Short mmCIF file of C-alpha atoms and ligand atoms in Angstrom, two decimals:
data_model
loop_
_atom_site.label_atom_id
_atom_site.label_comp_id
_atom_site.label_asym_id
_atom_site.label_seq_id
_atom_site.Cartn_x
_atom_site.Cartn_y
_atom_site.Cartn_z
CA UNK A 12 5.68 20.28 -10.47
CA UNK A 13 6.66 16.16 -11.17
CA UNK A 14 3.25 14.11 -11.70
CA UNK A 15 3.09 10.71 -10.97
CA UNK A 16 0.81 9.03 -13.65
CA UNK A 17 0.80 5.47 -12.33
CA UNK A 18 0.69 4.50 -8.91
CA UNK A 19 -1.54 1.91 -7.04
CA UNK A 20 -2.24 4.28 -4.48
CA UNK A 21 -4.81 2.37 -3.12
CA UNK A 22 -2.33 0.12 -1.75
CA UNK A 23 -0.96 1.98 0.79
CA UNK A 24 -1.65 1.48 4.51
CA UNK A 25 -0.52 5.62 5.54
CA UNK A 26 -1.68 7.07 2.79
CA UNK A 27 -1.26 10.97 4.08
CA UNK A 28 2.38 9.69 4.74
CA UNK A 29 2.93 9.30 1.08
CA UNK A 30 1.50 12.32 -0.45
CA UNK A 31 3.12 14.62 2.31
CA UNK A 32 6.37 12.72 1.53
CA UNK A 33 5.72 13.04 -2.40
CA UNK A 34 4.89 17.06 -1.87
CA UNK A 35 7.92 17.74 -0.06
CA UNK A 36 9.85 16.74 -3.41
CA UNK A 37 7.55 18.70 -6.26
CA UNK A 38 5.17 15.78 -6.55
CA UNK A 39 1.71 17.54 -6.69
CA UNK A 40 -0.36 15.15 -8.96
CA UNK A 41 -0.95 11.28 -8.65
CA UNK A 42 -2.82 9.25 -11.00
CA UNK A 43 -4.12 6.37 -9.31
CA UNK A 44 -4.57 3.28 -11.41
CA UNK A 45 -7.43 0.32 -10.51
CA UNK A 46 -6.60 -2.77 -10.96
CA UNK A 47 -8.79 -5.49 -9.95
CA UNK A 48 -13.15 -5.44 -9.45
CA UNK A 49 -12.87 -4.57 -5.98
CA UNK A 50 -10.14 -2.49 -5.91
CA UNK A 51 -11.99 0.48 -7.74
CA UNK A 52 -14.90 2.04 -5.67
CA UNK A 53 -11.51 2.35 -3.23
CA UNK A 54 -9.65 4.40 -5.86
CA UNK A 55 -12.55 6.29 -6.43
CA UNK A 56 -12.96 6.82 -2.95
CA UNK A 57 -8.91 8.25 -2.20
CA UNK A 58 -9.56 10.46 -5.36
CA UNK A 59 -12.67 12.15 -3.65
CA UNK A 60 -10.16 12.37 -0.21
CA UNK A 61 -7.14 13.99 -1.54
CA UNK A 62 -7.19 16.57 -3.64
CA UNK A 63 -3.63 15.32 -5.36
CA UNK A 64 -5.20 11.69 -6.47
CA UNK A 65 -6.65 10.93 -9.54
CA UNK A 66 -8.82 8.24 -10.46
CA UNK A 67 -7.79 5.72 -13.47
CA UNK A 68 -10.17 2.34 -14.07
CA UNK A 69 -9.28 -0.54 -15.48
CA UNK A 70 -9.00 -4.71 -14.89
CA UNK A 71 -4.90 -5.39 -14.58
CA UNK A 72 -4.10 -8.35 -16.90
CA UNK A 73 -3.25 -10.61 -14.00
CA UNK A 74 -6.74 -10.05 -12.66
CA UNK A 75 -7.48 -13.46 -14.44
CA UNK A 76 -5.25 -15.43 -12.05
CA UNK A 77 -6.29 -13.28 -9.03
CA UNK A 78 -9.66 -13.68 -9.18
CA UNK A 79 -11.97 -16.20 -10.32
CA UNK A 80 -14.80 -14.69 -10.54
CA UNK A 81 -13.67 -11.76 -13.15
CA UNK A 82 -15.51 -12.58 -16.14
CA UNK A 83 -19.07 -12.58 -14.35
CA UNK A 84 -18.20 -9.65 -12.59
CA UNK A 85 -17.29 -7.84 -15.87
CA UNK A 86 -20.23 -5.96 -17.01
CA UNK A 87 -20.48 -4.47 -13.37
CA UNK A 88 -17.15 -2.88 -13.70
CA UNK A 89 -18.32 -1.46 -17.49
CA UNK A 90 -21.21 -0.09 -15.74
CA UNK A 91 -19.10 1.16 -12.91
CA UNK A 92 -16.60 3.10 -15.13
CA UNK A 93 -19.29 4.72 -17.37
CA UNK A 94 -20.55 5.44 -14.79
CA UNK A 95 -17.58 7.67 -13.25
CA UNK A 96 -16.76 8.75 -16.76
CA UNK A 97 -16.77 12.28 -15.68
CA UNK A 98 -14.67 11.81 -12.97
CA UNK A 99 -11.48 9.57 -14.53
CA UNK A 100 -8.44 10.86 -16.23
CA UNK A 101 -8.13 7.04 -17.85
CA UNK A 102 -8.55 3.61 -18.47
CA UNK A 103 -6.00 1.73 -16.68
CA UNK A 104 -4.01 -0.22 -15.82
CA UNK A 105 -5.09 -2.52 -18.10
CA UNK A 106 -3.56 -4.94 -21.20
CA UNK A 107 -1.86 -8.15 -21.82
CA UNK A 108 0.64 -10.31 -19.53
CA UNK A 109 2.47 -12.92 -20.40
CA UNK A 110 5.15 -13.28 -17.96
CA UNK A 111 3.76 -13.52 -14.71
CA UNK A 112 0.55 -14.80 -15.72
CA UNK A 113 2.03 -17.99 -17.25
CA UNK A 114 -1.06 -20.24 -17.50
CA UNK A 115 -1.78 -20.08 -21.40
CA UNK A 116 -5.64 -21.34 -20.60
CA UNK A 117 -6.10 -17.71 -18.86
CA UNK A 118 -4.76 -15.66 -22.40
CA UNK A 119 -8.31 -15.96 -23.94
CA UNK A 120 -10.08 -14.46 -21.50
CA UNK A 121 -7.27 -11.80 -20.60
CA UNK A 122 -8.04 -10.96 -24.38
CA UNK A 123 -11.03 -10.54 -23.93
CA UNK A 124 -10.94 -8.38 -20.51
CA UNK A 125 -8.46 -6.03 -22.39
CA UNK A 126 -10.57 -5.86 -25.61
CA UNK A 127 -13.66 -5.02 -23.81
CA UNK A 128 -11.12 -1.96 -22.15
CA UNK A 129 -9.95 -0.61 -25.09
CA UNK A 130 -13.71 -0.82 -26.62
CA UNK A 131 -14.47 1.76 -23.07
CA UNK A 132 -11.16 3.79 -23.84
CA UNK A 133 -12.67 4.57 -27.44
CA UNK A 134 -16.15 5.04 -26.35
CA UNK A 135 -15.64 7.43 -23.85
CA UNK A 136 -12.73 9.11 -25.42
CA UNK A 137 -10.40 8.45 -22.24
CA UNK A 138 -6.40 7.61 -23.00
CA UNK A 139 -5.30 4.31 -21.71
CA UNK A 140 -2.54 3.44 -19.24
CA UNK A 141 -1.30 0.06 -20.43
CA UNK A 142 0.79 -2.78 -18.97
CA UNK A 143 2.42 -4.63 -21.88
CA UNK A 144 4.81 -7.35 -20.17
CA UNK A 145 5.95 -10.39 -22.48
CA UNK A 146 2.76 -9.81 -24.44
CA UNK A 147 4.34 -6.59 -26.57
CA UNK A 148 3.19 -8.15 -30.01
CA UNK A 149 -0.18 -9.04 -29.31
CA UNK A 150 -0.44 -5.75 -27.59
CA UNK A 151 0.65 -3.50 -30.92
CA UNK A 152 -1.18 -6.04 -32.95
CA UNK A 153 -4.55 -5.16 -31.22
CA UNK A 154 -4.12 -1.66 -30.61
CA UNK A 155 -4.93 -0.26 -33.90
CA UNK A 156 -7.75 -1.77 -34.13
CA UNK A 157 -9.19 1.02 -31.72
CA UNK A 158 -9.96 4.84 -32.17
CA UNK A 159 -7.50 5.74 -28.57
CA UNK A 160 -7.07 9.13 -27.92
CA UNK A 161 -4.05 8.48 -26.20
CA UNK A 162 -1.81 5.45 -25.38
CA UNK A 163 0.50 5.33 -22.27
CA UNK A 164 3.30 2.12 -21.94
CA UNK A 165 3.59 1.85 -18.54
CA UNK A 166 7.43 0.70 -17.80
CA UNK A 167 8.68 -1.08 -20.93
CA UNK A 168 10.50 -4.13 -20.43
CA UNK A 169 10.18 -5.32 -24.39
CA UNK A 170 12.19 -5.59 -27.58
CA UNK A 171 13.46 -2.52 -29.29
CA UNK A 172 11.31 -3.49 -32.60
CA UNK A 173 7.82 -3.00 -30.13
CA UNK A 174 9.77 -0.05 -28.57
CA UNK A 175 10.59 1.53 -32.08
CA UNK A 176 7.04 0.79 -33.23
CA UNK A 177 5.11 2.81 -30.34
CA UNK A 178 7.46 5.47 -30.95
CA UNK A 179 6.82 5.92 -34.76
CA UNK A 180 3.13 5.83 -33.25
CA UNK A 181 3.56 8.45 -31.01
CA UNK A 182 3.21 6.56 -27.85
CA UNK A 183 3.85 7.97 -24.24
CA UNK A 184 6.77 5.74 -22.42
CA UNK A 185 6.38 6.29 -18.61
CA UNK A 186 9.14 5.73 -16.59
CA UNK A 187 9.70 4.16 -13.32
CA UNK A 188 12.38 4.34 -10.30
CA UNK A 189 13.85 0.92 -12.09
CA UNK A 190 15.74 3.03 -14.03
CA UNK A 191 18.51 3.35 -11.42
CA UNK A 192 19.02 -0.52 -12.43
CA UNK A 193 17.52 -1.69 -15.12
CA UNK A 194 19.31 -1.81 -19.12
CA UNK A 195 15.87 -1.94 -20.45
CA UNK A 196 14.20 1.11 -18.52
CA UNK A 197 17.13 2.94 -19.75
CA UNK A 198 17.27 2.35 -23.09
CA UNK A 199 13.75 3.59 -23.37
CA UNK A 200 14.44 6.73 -21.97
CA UNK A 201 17.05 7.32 -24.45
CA UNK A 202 15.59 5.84 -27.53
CA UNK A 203 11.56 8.15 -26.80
CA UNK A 204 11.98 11.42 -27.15
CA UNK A 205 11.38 14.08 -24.57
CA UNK A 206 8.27 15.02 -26.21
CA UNK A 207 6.96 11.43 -25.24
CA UNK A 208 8.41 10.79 -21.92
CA UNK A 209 6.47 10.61 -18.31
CA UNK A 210 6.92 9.58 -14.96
CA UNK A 211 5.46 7.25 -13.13
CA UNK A 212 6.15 4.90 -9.33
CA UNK A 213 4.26 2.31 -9.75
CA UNK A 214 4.25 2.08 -6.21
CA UNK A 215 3.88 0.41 -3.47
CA UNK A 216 6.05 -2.01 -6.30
CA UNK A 217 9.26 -2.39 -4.45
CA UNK A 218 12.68 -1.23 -6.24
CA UNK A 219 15.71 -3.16 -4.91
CA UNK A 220 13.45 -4.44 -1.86
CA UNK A 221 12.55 -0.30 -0.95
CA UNK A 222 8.48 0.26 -1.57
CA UNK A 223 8.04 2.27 -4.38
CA UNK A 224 6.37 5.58 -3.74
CA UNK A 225 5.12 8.77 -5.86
CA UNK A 226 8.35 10.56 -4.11
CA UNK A 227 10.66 8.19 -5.79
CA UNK A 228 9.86 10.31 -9.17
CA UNK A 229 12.05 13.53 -7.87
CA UNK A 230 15.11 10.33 -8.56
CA UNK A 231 13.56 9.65 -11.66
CA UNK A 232 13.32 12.84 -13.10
CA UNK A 233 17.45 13.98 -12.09
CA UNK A 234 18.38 10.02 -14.04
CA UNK A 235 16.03 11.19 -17.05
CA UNK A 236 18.00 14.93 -17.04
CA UNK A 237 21.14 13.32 -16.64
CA UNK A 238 20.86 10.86 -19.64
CA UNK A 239 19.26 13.05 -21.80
CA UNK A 240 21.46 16.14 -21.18
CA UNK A 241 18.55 18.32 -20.37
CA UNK A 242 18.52 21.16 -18.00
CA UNK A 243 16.33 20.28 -15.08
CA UNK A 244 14.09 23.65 -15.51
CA UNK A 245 13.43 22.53 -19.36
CA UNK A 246 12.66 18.74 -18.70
CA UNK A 247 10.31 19.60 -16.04
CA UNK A 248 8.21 22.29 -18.01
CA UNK A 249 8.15 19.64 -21.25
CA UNK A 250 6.79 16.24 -19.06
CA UNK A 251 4.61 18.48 -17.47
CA UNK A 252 2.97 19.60 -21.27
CA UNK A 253 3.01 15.93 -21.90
CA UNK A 254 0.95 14.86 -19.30
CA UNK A 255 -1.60 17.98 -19.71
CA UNK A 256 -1.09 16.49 -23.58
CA UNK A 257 -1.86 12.92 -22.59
CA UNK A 258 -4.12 13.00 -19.43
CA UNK A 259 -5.82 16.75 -19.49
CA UNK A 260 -8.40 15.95 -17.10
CA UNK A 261 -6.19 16.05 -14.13
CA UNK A 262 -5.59 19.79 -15.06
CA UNK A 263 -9.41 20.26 -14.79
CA UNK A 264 -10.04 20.02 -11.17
ZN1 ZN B 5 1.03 -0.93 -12.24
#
């Protein structure tokens, strides 16, 4: 069994479509990740529908250039996650951006959004699915400051001194279909070890113009075997313990 552990699910128009295609290659769990206000009661509501999806929340870092009204409408989406506490794998996708979010005057209150995440995370004893892109030091340099169960880097694009440091912190490094193109992607996969390695679409994000979907892991998984010169049997038992490791709740139901 592959398991998809970041997807925007949500996103999709023909939903059934994507988790028949994803089934037909070994892809039998989906974590789906929330990303803006009104985007989670509709994550929430796909994880009740399909058996496969589960439901991460969190407020995406580029929420602050999406949507103006995201700072009133914050303590309704606290309440809204502890409320569903029970009933998430996660907190996520949430964290810093600077590099599509480019307006500086938006950093203070992306700060803030992610602080007030990582403050849930810890509370409610959830692991966190992050999104770290051109904001890597601010990221590691807030992150201890938390009691996190777990931490998830969702596809690192960073420096190898960040990359280094969540290693020696025993970090999880998901991996996306950009590996088939990307130096970066790659040099993650060889640099974590297996022990720290998951898989993830991100989809509907597209990968050389093709929407990416929770199918696109079966690819994924064969680049990951091939660069780290591990049998396909033994790399699929060990990401599978890593994600029981890192996200148990989807094992639950
Ligand atoms: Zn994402």
């Amino acid at each position: 069994m592959l398991i998809d552990i970041h997807c925007h699910a949500n996103l999709y128009l023909a939903i059934d479509e994507i988790i028949r295609e994803a089934k037909k290659v070994g892809v039998e769990k989906i974590i789906s990740v929330g990303m803006s206000a009104l985007s989670l009661e509709r994550v929430l509501e796909i994880s009740n529908q399909y058996e496969s999806i589960y439901p991460s929340l969190g407020i995406h870092p580029e929420e602050v250039q999406m949507n103006e009204q995201i700072e009133n409408q914050l303590e309704e989406v606290v309440d809204l996650i502890k409320k569903n506490k029970e009933n998430i794998c996660a907190i996520g996708e949430i964290g810093l951006d600077h590099h599509f979010v480019k307006n500086e005057e938006l950093y203070p209150l992306q700060k803030k959004i992610f602080e007030k995440m990582l403050l849930l995370a810890q509370e409610l004893e959830l692991p966190v699915n992050l999104h770290t892109k051109g904001a890597e030091k601010l990221v590691f340099d807030t992150l201890p400051s938390y009691k996190i169960p777990n931490v998830n880097i969702h596809w690192y694009s960073g420096s190898e001194n960040y990359l280094k440091l969540g290693i020696d912190r025993g970090y999880y490094f998901s991996i996306t279909p950009a590996i088939s193109y990307s130096p970066a992607v790659k040099k993650t996969v060889l640099m974590v070890d297996k022990e720290h390695l998951l898989l993830e679409s991100d989809g509907p994000v597209k990968y050389a113009g093709k929407i990416g979907t929770p199918a696109m892991i079966r690819e994924v998984f064969t680049s990951i075997s091939k660069f780290k010169e591990i049998s396909a049997n033994e790399l699929e038992v060990q990401l599978c313990d890593n994600t029981k490791k890192i996200f148990p709740k989807i094992f639950e139901k």
